[in-house]
Short mmCIF file of C-alpha atoms in Angstrom, two decimals:
data_model
loop_
_atom_site.label_atom_id
_atom_site.label_comp_id
_atom_site.label_asym_id
_atom_site.label_seq_id
_atom_site.Cartn_x
_atom_site.Cartn_y
_atom_site.Cartn_z
CA MET A 1 -2.36 -3.05 -28.36
CA LEU A 2 -3.07 -4.63 -25.00
CA ALA A 3 -5.20 -7.75 -24.93
CA LYS A 4 -8.47 -7.64 -22.98
CA ARG A 5 -8.08 -9.91 -19.97
CA ILE A 6 -10.22 -12.80 -18.73
CA ILE A 7 -9.74 -13.33 -15.01
CA PRO A 8 -11.14 -16.27 -13.04
CA CYS A 9 -11.66 -15.54 -9.36
CA LEU A 10 -10.93 -18.25 -6.75
CA ASP A 11 -12.63 -17.93 -3.38
CA VAL A 12 -10.42 -19.40 -0.68
CA LYS A 13 -10.67 -19.92 3.04
CA ASN A 14 -7.93 -21.35 5.26
CA GLY A 15 -5.94 -22.16 2.15
CA ARG A 16 -8.74 -24.21 0.53
CA ASN A 17 -11.30 -23.53 -2.19
CA VAL A 18 -14.68 -22.44 -0.90
CA ARG A 19 -16.83 -22.96 -3.96
CA GLY A 20 -18.38 -26.31 -4.68
CA VAL A 21 -15.95 -28.49 -2.78
CA ARG A 22 -18.64 -30.44 -0.96
CA PHE A 23 -20.27 -31.60 -4.17
CA SER A 24 -17.18 -32.75 -5.96
CA ALA A 25 -15.75 -36.26 -6.09
CA ASP A 26 -12.40 -34.84 -7.23
CA LYS A 27 -9.95 -35.02 -4.35
CA ASP A 28 -8.20 -31.90 -5.65
CA ALA A 29 -11.41 -29.89 -5.63
CA GLY A 30 -10.38 -28.15 -2.45
CA ASP A 31 -6.88 -27.23 -3.58
CA PRO A 32 -6.61 -23.70 -4.96
CA ILE A 33 -3.28 -24.51 -6.62
CA ALA A 34 -4.86 -27.34 -8.61
CA LEU A 35 -7.67 -25.01 -9.68
CA ALA A 36 -5.19 -22.24 -10.52
CA ARG A 37 -3.25 -24.67 -12.72
CA ARG A 38 -6.43 -25.65 -14.52
CA TYR A 39 -7.28 -22.00 -15.24
CA ASP A 40 -3.73 -21.34 -16.35
CA LYS A 41 -3.98 -24.20 -18.87
CA GLU A 42 -7.35 -22.97 -20.10
CA GLY A 43 -5.78 -19.61 -20.95
CA ALA A 44 -6.53 -17.32 -17.98
CA ASP A 45 -4.65 -14.03 -18.32
CA GLU A 46 -4.52 -13.43 -14.61
CA LEU A 47 -5.95 -14.93 -11.42
CA VAL A 48 -7.65 -13.34 -8.45
CA PHE A 49 -7.59 -15.08 -5.07
CA TYR A 50 -10.30 -13.80 -2.81
CA ASP A 51 -9.49 -14.86 0.72
CA ILE A 52 -12.22 -15.04 3.35
CA THR A 53 -10.18 -16.60 6.15
CA ALA A 54 -11.31 -14.98 9.38
CA SER A 55 -8.81 -16.39 11.87
CA ALA A 56 -5.95 -14.74 13.72
CA GLU A 57 -3.51 -16.62 11.46
CA LYS A 58 -4.99 -15.06 8.33
CA ARG A 59 -1.80 -13.29 7.26
CA GLU A 60 0.33 -16.44 7.57
CA ILE A 61 -2.27 -18.49 5.69
CA VAL A 62 -2.45 -15.93 2.89
CA GLY A 63 1.35 -15.66 2.78
CA GLU A 64 1.67 -19.42 2.38
CA LEU A 65 -0.97 -19.47 -0.37
CA VAL A 66 0.79 -16.68 -2.28
CA ARG A 67 4.13 -18.48 -2.09
CA ARG A 68 2.65 -21.73 -3.32
CA VAL A 69 0.87 -20.05 -6.22
CA SER A 70 4.01 -18.18 -7.31
CA GLU A 71 5.95 -21.43 -7.36
CA GLU A 72 3.56 -23.19 -9.67
CA VAL A 73 1.64 -20.74 -11.80
CA PHE A 74 3.52 -18.33 -14.06
CA ILE A 75 0.92 -15.70 -14.83
CA PRO A 76 0.15 -12.53 -12.84
CA PHE A 77 -2.16 -12.82 -9.86
CA THR A 78 -3.94 -10.61 -7.37
CA VAL A 79 -4.91 -11.30 -3.77
CA GLY A 80 -7.86 -9.59 -2.09
CA GLY A 81 -10.27 -10.10 0.78
CA GLY A 82 -9.61 -8.51 4.13
CA VAL A 83 -6.44 -6.68 3.09
CA ARG A 84 -6.25 -4.04 5.82
CA THR A 85 -2.72 -3.01 6.65
CA TYR A 86 0.60 -2.19 5.07
CA ARG A 87 1.89 -5.53 6.41
CA ASP A 88 -0.94 -7.38 4.65
CA ILE A 89 0.03 -5.74 1.35
CA ARG A 90 3.69 -6.49 1.92
CA THR A 91 2.98 -10.17 2.63
CA ILE A 92 1.10 -10.44 -0.66
CA ILE A 93 3.58 -8.57 -2.87
CA GLU A 94 6.76 -9.99 -1.36
CA GLY A 95 5.32 -13.49 -1.57
CA GLY A 96 5.18 -13.14 -5.36
CA ALA A 97 1.73 -11.74 -6.25
CA GLU A 98 1.55 -8.79 -8.67
CA LYS A 99 -1.23 -6.93 -6.91
CA ALA A 100 -3.07 -6.55 -3.63
CA SER A 101 -6.73 -5.65 -3.86
CA ILE A 102 -8.13 -3.34 -1.19
CA ASN A 103 -11.82 -2.80 -0.49
CA SER A 104 -13.31 -1.93 2.93
CA ALA A 105 -10.00 -0.87 4.45
CA ALA A 106 -9.79 1.98 1.94
CA ILE A 107 -13.14 3.29 3.18
CA HIS A 108 -11.96 3.27 6.80
CA THR A 109 -8.36 4.38 6.11
CA PRO A 110 -7.91 5.78 2.59
CA GLU A 111 -4.20 6.39 3.34
CA ILE A 112 -3.61 2.65 2.94
CA ILE A 113 -3.94 3.12 -0.83
CA THR A 114 -1.39 5.96 -0.89
CA GLN A 115 1.02 4.11 1.37
CA GLY A 116 0.78 0.92 -0.68
CA ALA A 117 1.29 2.77 -3.98
CA GLU A 118 4.29 4.68 -2.64
CA SER A 119 5.97 1.52 -1.38
CA PHE A 120 5.16 -0.94 -4.15
CA GLY A 121 4.04 1.23 -7.09
CA SER A 122 0.53 1.93 -8.37
CA GLN A 123 0.64 -1.18 -10.54
CA ALA A 124 0.57 -3.27 -7.33
CA ILE A 125 -2.47 -1.60 -5.76
CA VAL A 126 -6.00 -2.42 -6.89
CA GLY A 127 -8.95 -0.43 -5.58
CA SER A 128 -11.94 -2.71 -5.24
CA ILE A 129 -15.41 -1.16 -5.11
CA ASP A 130 -18.70 -2.87 -4.20
CA ALA A 131 -21.44 -0.73 -5.69
CA ILE A 132 -25.23 -0.75 -5.46
CA ARG A 133 -27.42 1.10 -7.91
CA ARG A 134 -29.65 3.69 -6.22
CA PRO A 135 -32.92 5.16 -7.50
CA LEU A 136 -32.62 8.29 -9.62
CA SER A 137 -32.60 11.49 -7.62
CA ASP A 138 -35.41 13.93 -8.15
CA CYS A 139 -34.98 16.13 -11.26
CA SER A 140 -32.02 14.04 -12.42
CA SER A 141 -31.56 11.52 -15.17
CA GLU A 142 -28.04 10.55 -14.07
CA PRO A 143 -27.84 7.03 -12.69
CA ARG A 144 -25.96 6.73 -9.42
CA TRP A 145 -24.34 3.99 -7.40
CA GLU A 146 -23.48 3.91 -3.73
CA VAL A 147 -20.37 2.26 -2.32
CA VAL A 148 -21.21 -0.50 0.17
CA ILE A 149 -19.02 -2.69 2.34
CA ASN A 150 -19.36 -5.97 4.25
CA GLY A 151 -20.61 -7.81 1.19
CA GLY A 152 -23.23 -5.18 0.48
CA ARG A 153 -24.75 -5.01 3.94
CA THR A 154 -23.27 -1.67 5.05
CA PRO A 155 -23.88 1.48 3.01
CA THR A 156 -21.13 4.11 3.17
CA GLY A 157 -22.92 7.14 1.74
CA LYS A 158 -20.16 7.48 -0.86
CA ASP A 159 -20.92 7.95 -4.53
CA ALA A 160 -19.18 5.15 -6.47
CA LEU A 161 -17.99 7.41 -9.32
CA GLU A 162 -16.47 9.94 -6.93
CA TRP A 163 -14.93 7.17 -4.85
CA ALA A 164 -13.40 5.65 -7.99
CA GLU A 165 -11.73 8.98 -8.77
CA GLU A 166 -10.45 9.33 -5.22
CA LEU A 167 -8.94 5.82 -5.22
CA VAL A 168 -7.10 6.60 -8.46
CA ASP A 169 -5.92 10.00 -7.15
CA ARG A 170 -4.57 8.21 -4.11
CA GLY A 171 -2.57 5.84 -6.26
CA ALA A 172 -4.69 2.81 -7.17
CA GLY A 173 -3.41 1.51 -10.52
CA GLU A 174 -6.51 -0.49 -11.36
CA LEU A 175 -10.13 -0.66 -10.19
CA VAL A 176 -12.39 -3.66 -9.75
CA LEU A 177 -16.07 -2.75 -9.98
CA ASN A 178 -18.24 -5.32 -8.34
CA SER A 179 -21.93 -4.78 -8.91
CA ILE A 180 -23.77 -6.05 -5.84
CA ASP A 181 -27.05 -5.93 -7.81
CA ALA A 182 -25.68 -8.18 -10.52
CA ASP A 183 -23.52 -10.43 -8.33
CA GLY A 184 -24.68 -14.04 -8.44
CA THR A 185 -27.51 -13.35 -10.91
CA LYS A 186 -25.66 -14.49 -14.05
CA ALA A 187 -27.76 -11.82 -15.79
CA GLY A 188 -24.78 -9.83 -17.05
CA TYR A 189 -22.42 -7.19 -15.69
CA ASP A 190 -23.61 -3.66 -14.89
CA ILE A 191 -22.49 -2.20 -18.24
CA GLU A 192 -23.41 1.37 -17.36
CA LEU A 193 -21.45 1.37 -14.09
CA ASN A 194 -18.35 0.13 -15.89
CA SER A 195 -18.55 2.53 -18.81
CA MET A 196 -19.23 5.55 -16.60
CA VAL A 197 -16.29 4.84 -14.31
CA ALA A 198 -14.03 4.01 -17.28
CA GLU A 199 -14.78 7.45 -18.74
CA ARG A 200 -13.96 9.17 -15.45
CA VAL A 201 -10.59 7.56 -14.65
CA ASP A 202 -7.62 6.54 -16.75
CA VAL A 203 -6.70 3.27 -15.06
CA PRO A 204 -7.90 -0.14 -16.29
CA ILE A 205 -11.31 -1.30 -15.07
CA VAL A 206 -12.00 -4.91 -14.13
CA ALA A 207 -15.71 -5.73 -14.35
CA SER A 208 -17.02 -8.10 -11.69
CA GLY A 209 -20.39 -9.53 -10.75
CA GLY A 210 -23.04 -10.99 -13.01
CA ALA A 211 -21.14 -13.03 -15.59
CA GLY A 212 -23.47 -15.60 -17.12
CA GLY A 213 -21.59 -16.33 -20.33
CA PRO A 214 -19.33 -15.08 -23.12
CA GLU A 215 -21.93 -12.61 -24.39
CA ASP A 216 -21.85 -10.78 -21.03
CA MET A 217 -18.09 -10.54 -21.21
CA TYR A 218 -18.26 -9.27 -24.77
CA ALA A 219 -20.74 -6.56 -23.70
CA VAL A 220 -18.71 -5.27 -20.77
CA LEU A 221 -15.38 -5.35 -22.67
CA SER A 222 -16.84 -3.45 -25.64
CA LYS A 223 -19.80 -1.25 -24.66
CA GLY A 224 -18.79 -1.31 -20.98
CA LYS A 225 -15.23 -0.12 -21.80
CA ALA A 226 -13.73 -2.49 -19.22
CA SER A 227 -10.18 -3.79 -19.70
CA ALA A 228 -10.85 -7.11 -18.04
CA ALA A 229 -13.77 -9.33 -17.09
CA LEU A 230 -13.74 -11.34 -13.88
CA ALA A 231 -15.89 -14.39 -13.18
CA ALA A 232 -16.05 -17.23 -10.70
CA SER A 233 -18.94 -19.68 -11.02
CA ILE A 234 -19.18 -20.05 -14.78
CA PHE A 235 -15.55 -21.17 -14.92
CA HIS A 236 -15.49 -23.08 -11.66
CA TYR A 237 -18.48 -25.25 -12.56
CA HIS A 238 -17.23 -25.84 -16.13
CA GLN A 239 -20.18 -23.97 -17.60
CA TYR A 240 -17.76 -22.30 -19.99
CA SER A 241 -14.04 -22.67 -20.41
CA ILE A 242 -11.82 -19.64 -20.70
CA PHE A 243 -10.87 -20.88 -24.14
CA GLU A 244 -14.54 -20.82 -25.23
CA VAL A 245 -14.95 -17.28 -23.92
CA LYS A 246 -11.83 -16.10 -25.72
CA THR A 247 -12.86 -17.75 -28.97
CA TYR A 248 -16.21 -15.97 -28.77
CA LEU A 249 -14.49 -12.62 -28.10
CA ALA A 250 -11.89 -13.07 -30.85
CA GLU A 251 -14.63 -13.82 -33.40
CA ARG A 252 -16.13 -10.44 -32.55
CA GLY A 253 -12.90 -8.52 -32.94
CA VAL A 254 -11.92 -8.18 -29.27
CA PRO A 255 -8.14 -8.46 -28.87
CA VAL A 256 -7.41 -11.47 -26.64
CA ARG A 257 -4.31 -13.50 -25.95
CA PRO A 258 -4.82 -16.71 -27.95
CA LYS A 259 -3.95 -20.15 -26.78
CA ILE A 260 -0.63 -21.30 -28.19
CA GLU A 261 1.07 -24.67 -28.02
CA ILE A 262 4.66 -24.43 -26.86
CA ASP A 263 6.80 -27.46 -26.13
CA LEU A 264 8.51 -26.92 -22.79
CA THR A 265 10.18 -30.29 -22.54
CA MET B 1 24.68 -22.24 -12.44
CA ILE B 2 22.50 -19.26 -13.35
CA ALA B 3 23.07 -16.24 -11.11
CA ILE B 4 20.07 -13.98 -10.54
CA VAL B 5 21.48 -10.66 -9.41
CA ASN B 6 19.85 -9.22 -6.30
CA TYR B 7 20.59 -5.51 -5.96
CA GLY B 8 17.54 -4.44 -3.97
CA MET B 9 15.26 -3.78 -6.95
CA GLY B 10 12.19 -5.92 -6.49
CA ASN B 11 11.19 -9.47 -5.84
CA LEU B 12 13.35 -12.06 -7.56
CA ARG B 13 11.66 -15.15 -6.23
CA SER B 14 9.27 -15.52 -9.15
CA VAL B 15 12.20 -15.46 -11.58
CA GLN B 16 14.03 -18.14 -9.59
CA LYS B 17 10.91 -20.32 -9.35
CA ALA B 18 10.30 -20.01 -13.08
CA PHE B 19 13.82 -21.27 -13.82
CA GLU B 20 13.34 -24.15 -11.38
CA HIS B 21 10.05 -24.98 -13.09
CA ILE B 22 11.79 -25.49 -16.45
CA GLY B 23 14.49 -27.59 -14.80
CA ALA B 24 17.32 -25.07 -14.52
CA LYS B 25 19.28 -24.32 -11.37
CA ALA B 26 19.26 -20.65 -10.47
CA ALA B 27 20.58 -18.91 -7.36
CA ILE B 28 19.84 -15.42 -6.12
CA VAL B 29 23.22 -13.73 -5.60
CA HIS B 30 24.43 -10.36 -4.38
CA ARG B 31 28.25 -10.59 -4.24
CA PRO B 32 30.62 -9.72 -7.13
CA GLU B 33 32.47 -13.04 -6.91
CA GLU B 34 29.19 -14.95 -7.25
CA ILE B 35 28.69 -13.27 -10.63
CA ASP B 36 32.29 -14.07 -11.59
CA ASN B 37 31.61 -17.75 -10.87
CA ALA B 38 28.29 -17.94 -12.71
CA ASP B 39 27.82 -19.62 -16.11
CA ARG B 40 24.88 -17.37 -16.90
CA VAL B 41 23.74 -14.07 -15.42
CA VAL B 42 20.20 -12.71 -15.08
CA LEU B 43 19.52 -9.09 -14.14
CA PRO B 44 15.86 -8.61 -13.24
CA GLY B 45 14.49 -5.53 -11.56
CA VAL B 46 11.61 -3.15 -11.02
CA GLY B 47 11.92 0.46 -9.89
CA ALA B 48 13.76 3.60 -10.94
CA PHE B 49 16.76 3.52 -13.31
CA GLY B 50 18.90 5.92 -11.23
CA ASP B 51 18.35 4.00 -7.99
CA ALA B 52 19.18 0.74 -9.75
CA MET B 53 22.52 2.03 -11.09
CA ASP B 54 23.36 3.49 -7.67
CA ASN B 55 22.65 0.14 -6.01
CA LEU B 56 24.72 -1.81 -8.55
CA LYS B 57 27.60 0.62 -8.09
CA THR B 58 27.50 0.55 -4.29
CA ALA B 59 27.46 -3.25 -4.30
CA GLY B 60 30.39 -3.38 -6.72
CA LEU B 61 28.34 -5.33 -9.25
CA ILE B 62 28.86 -3.24 -12.39
CA ALA B 63 32.35 -4.54 -13.23
CA PRO B 64 31.50 -8.26 -12.81
CA ILE B 65 28.36 -7.87 -14.95
CA VAL B 66 30.23 -6.06 -17.72
CA LYS B 67 33.01 -8.65 -17.48
CA ALA B 68 30.57 -11.59 -17.75
CA ILE B 69 29.12 -10.07 -20.91
CA ALA B 70 32.55 -9.26 -22.38
CA GLU B 71 33.60 -12.88 -21.82
CA GLY B 72 30.57 -14.02 -23.78
CA ARG B 73 28.73 -15.62 -20.89
CA PRO B 74 24.97 -15.56 -21.58
CA PHE B 75 23.21 -12.57 -19.99
CA LEU B 76 19.51 -11.78 -19.67
CA GLY B 77 18.13 -8.43 -18.51
CA ILE B 78 14.47 -8.46 -17.49
CA CYS B 79 12.28 -5.31 -17.48
CA LEU B 80 14.46 -2.68 -15.75
CA GLY B 81 17.36 -5.07 -16.40
CA LEU B 82 16.88 -4.56 -20.17
CA GLN B 83 16.80 -0.79 -19.73
CA LEU B 84 20.00 -0.84 -17.66
CA MET B 85 21.84 -2.47 -20.61
CA PHE B 86 21.58 0.79 -22.55
CA ALA B 87 23.85 3.83 -22.43
CA GLU B 88 21.57 6.29 -20.67
CA SER B 89 18.08 7.01 -19.36
CA GLU B 90 15.93 10.12 -19.08
CA GLU B 91 13.86 8.69 -16.19
CA MET B 92 13.85 11.39 -13.47
CA GLY B 93 16.94 13.23 -14.72
CA GLN B 94 19.81 11.94 -16.86
CA HIS B 95 21.47 8.70 -15.76
CA LYS B 96 24.23 6.58 -17.21
CA GLY B 97 23.53 2.89 -17.76
CA LEU B 98 25.72 -0.18 -18.18
CA ASP B 99 26.32 0.89 -21.79
CA ILE B 100 26.30 -2.60 -23.26
CA LEU B 101 23.97 -1.53 -26.07
CA PRO B 102 23.95 1.90 -27.77
CA GLY B 103 20.75 3.87 -27.26
CA GLY B 104 18.67 5.23 -24.44
CA VAL B 105 15.61 4.79 -22.27
CA ARG B 106 12.66 7.07 -23.12
CA ARG B 107 9.24 7.79 -21.67
CA PHE B 108 6.20 6.66 -23.67
CA PRO B 109 4.72 9.58 -25.63
CA LYS B 110 1.63 11.28 -24.23
CA GLY B 111 -1.71 9.79 -25.20
CA GLN B 112 -0.93 6.29 -23.97
CA ARG B 113 -1.94 5.01 -20.58
CA VAL B 114 1.25 4.77 -18.49
CA PRO B 115 2.39 2.40 -17.13
CA GLN B 116 1.56 -0.11 -19.81
CA ILE B 117 0.22 -3.03 -17.78
CA GLY B 118 -0.95 -6.21 -19.39
CA TRP B 119 -0.48 -8.71 -22.19
CA ASN B 120 0.91 -7.38 -25.46
CA LYS B 121 2.27 -8.95 -28.63
CA VAL B 122 5.90 -9.29 -29.64
CA ARG B 123 6.79 -9.25 -33.34
CA ILE B 124 10.02 -11.08 -33.98
CA GLN B 125 12.50 -8.97 -36.01
CA ARG B 126 15.48 -11.27 -35.99
CA GLU B 127 15.99 -14.99 -35.37
CA THR B 128 17.96 -15.95 -32.27
CA ALA B 129 18.37 -19.01 -30.09
CA LEU B 130 16.57 -17.13 -27.30
CA LEU B 131 13.34 -17.34 -29.32
CA ASP B 132 13.56 -20.93 -30.56
CA GLY B 133 10.05 -22.37 -30.64
CA VAL B 134 8.38 -19.08 -29.63
CA PRO B 135 5.77 -18.22 -32.28
CA ASP B 136 5.89 -14.76 -33.85
CA GLY B 137 3.13 -12.58 -32.35
CA SER B 138 3.13 -14.33 -28.97
CA TYR B 139 1.76 -12.33 -26.05
CA PHE B 140 3.86 -11.44 -23.00
CA TYR B 141 3.08 -9.69 -19.72
CA PHE B 142 4.37 -6.09 -19.50
CA VAL B 143 4.53 -3.54 -16.68
CA HIS B 144 6.52 -0.39 -17.59
CA SER B 145 6.44 3.35 -18.24
CA PHE B 146 9.70 3.70 -20.19
CA TYR B 147 10.97 1.94 -23.30
CA VAL B 148 14.36 1.45 -24.93
CA ALA B 149 15.28 3.30 -28.13
CA SER B 150 18.09 1.31 -29.76
CA LYS B 151 20.64 3.11 -31.91
CA ARG B 152 21.55 -0.09 -33.76
CA ASP B 153 18.85 -1.79 -35.82
CA ASP B 154 20.67 -5.12 -35.47
CA ASP B 155 20.15 -5.06 -31.70
CA VAL B 156 16.37 -5.02 -32.07
CA ILE B 157 15.19 -8.63 -31.78
CA GLY B 158 11.49 -8.12 -31.08
CA THR B 159 9.12 -5.15 -31.20
CA THR B 160 5.83 -4.27 -29.53
CA ASP B 161 3.21 -1.69 -30.43
CA TYR B 162 2.03 0.58 -27.65
CA GLY B 163 1.27 3.87 -29.40
CA ILE B 164 4.73 3.53 -30.88
CA ASP B 165 6.63 0.48 -32.09
CA TYR B 166 9.46 -0.09 -29.64
CA ALA B 167 12.10 -2.73 -28.91
CA SER B 168 10.67 -5.22 -26.42
CA ILE B 169 13.55 -7.67 -26.95
CA ALA B 170 17.05 -6.37 -27.63
CA GLY B 171 20.51 -7.84 -27.58
CA SER B 172 23.87 -8.40 -29.12
CA GLY B 173 25.99 -11.54 -29.06
CA ARG B 174 24.87 -13.59 -26.07
CA ALA B 175 23.60 -10.59 -24.09
CA PHE B 176 19.84 -10.20 -24.25
CA GLY B 177 17.19 -8.08 -22.61
CA VAL B 178 13.40 -8.40 -22.52
CA GLN B 179 11.04 -5.60 -21.50
CA PHE B 180 8.29 -8.00 -20.39
CA HIS B 181 8.27 -10.44 -17.49
CA PRO B 182 8.99 -13.92 -18.90
CA GLU B 183 8.43 -15.36 -15.41
CA LYS B 184 4.80 -14.16 -15.59
CA SER B 185 4.15 -14.78 -19.29
CA GLN B 186 3.01 -18.38 -19.09
CA ASP B 187 4.46 -20.89 -21.58
CA ALA B 188 5.83 -18.29 -24.01
CA GLY B 189 7.82 -16.70 -21.20
CA LEU B 190 8.95 -20.01 -19.74
CA LYS B 191 10.14 -21.08 -23.19
CA ILE B 192 12.40 -18.00 -23.36
CA LEU B 193 13.85 -18.81 -19.94
CA LYS B 194 14.39 -22.39 -21.02
CA ASN B 195 16.12 -21.29 -24.22
CA PHE B 196 18.29 -18.93 -22.18
CA ALA B 197 19.23 -21.67 -19.73
CA GLU B 198 19.95 -24.33 -22.36
CA HIS B 199 20.55 -22.96 -25.84
CA VAL B 200 21.98 -19.46 -25.68
#
């Protein structure tokens, strides 16, 4: 049986960490590779690099980051944030990442998903969805979520469940569901969003947005039917270690990859 | 020197970097004579079985690989590289493999999510130098839709449960294959590469 995955997310800009660098005395605080190594040691099953570089050299900067990560960290990793073209995907995959995560670009040009999956396989293409919960429609008890882009500022009119199905039909091998309502609240993932999408599609779901602690991860990996739980702040600021989260999950019967000591010298 | 065979089936850089990380020298090669001159041979690969055999054949790499194994030089197939060690595959038609191990490559039965992507456990079935210091039940990172069905029980070194129990590590003599990606399986995977580079 596959282990449920715990995935720390690293926000990077111009090849440096974004989160919390200003407040840290640690000279490595800005280095994503140092942070990636720390997460690897703590037992992360995978890493996500979310790149918010906005310069013309973005592709080169991302390419360099991917190469450095693949030289030093030997677990799978995904790169997302502004992945727009086939060349962007190629830079990420050929540099040594397992997956490229595509969000807004899929709304504008859905063919990018198909093209990426045909060239690199579905396992390399992640469909990332930012979803906002909308009020119940009249005469309906079905909850609904709308897909938004630009960090939640731009509504697309698309229903998140239908969009999830379309992304999978087009070849996405995994979906990340980021709840804009829950993001940054530390009040827990949107369990209902995850479980409803998980029932509609047969690719793994990565829950994102709202992680406040191990109990939130337990909820979304059990009741929420997600295959993986992603979090940034709680790991970055040492609120919880990945080891603590996994211990909590294992005690409750969730299959996780345990920490093992292997002598590599 | 470890030769990592490049035959146009996927990115080999991660494999090379993983060997470097554990202190072994590994070169990515694509010419028959480079395999002839290698102490150890690694055959990685992602993609379709038929394409892979076609590419190996066109590049003239089948004979040097088979020769390296026959001479007892250590060999490691990774993912598709493990599958290619077997006699045949039913992936998109019938294809002949390198025929180093008896058995074939089969699709996972219906009812399981395919491809299998993620961390799964390996149960050790037989002791070998390749697994020195790797605890039984360690997790490794898998990405695949087909599995190998070995005809010889002795060739099954490790098994994994994904709807069925299948051989995730197979081998005979000093020729080994692993279905998972050791270069992406953290310390457990690196340990296997280290064992391959130093002890096999």
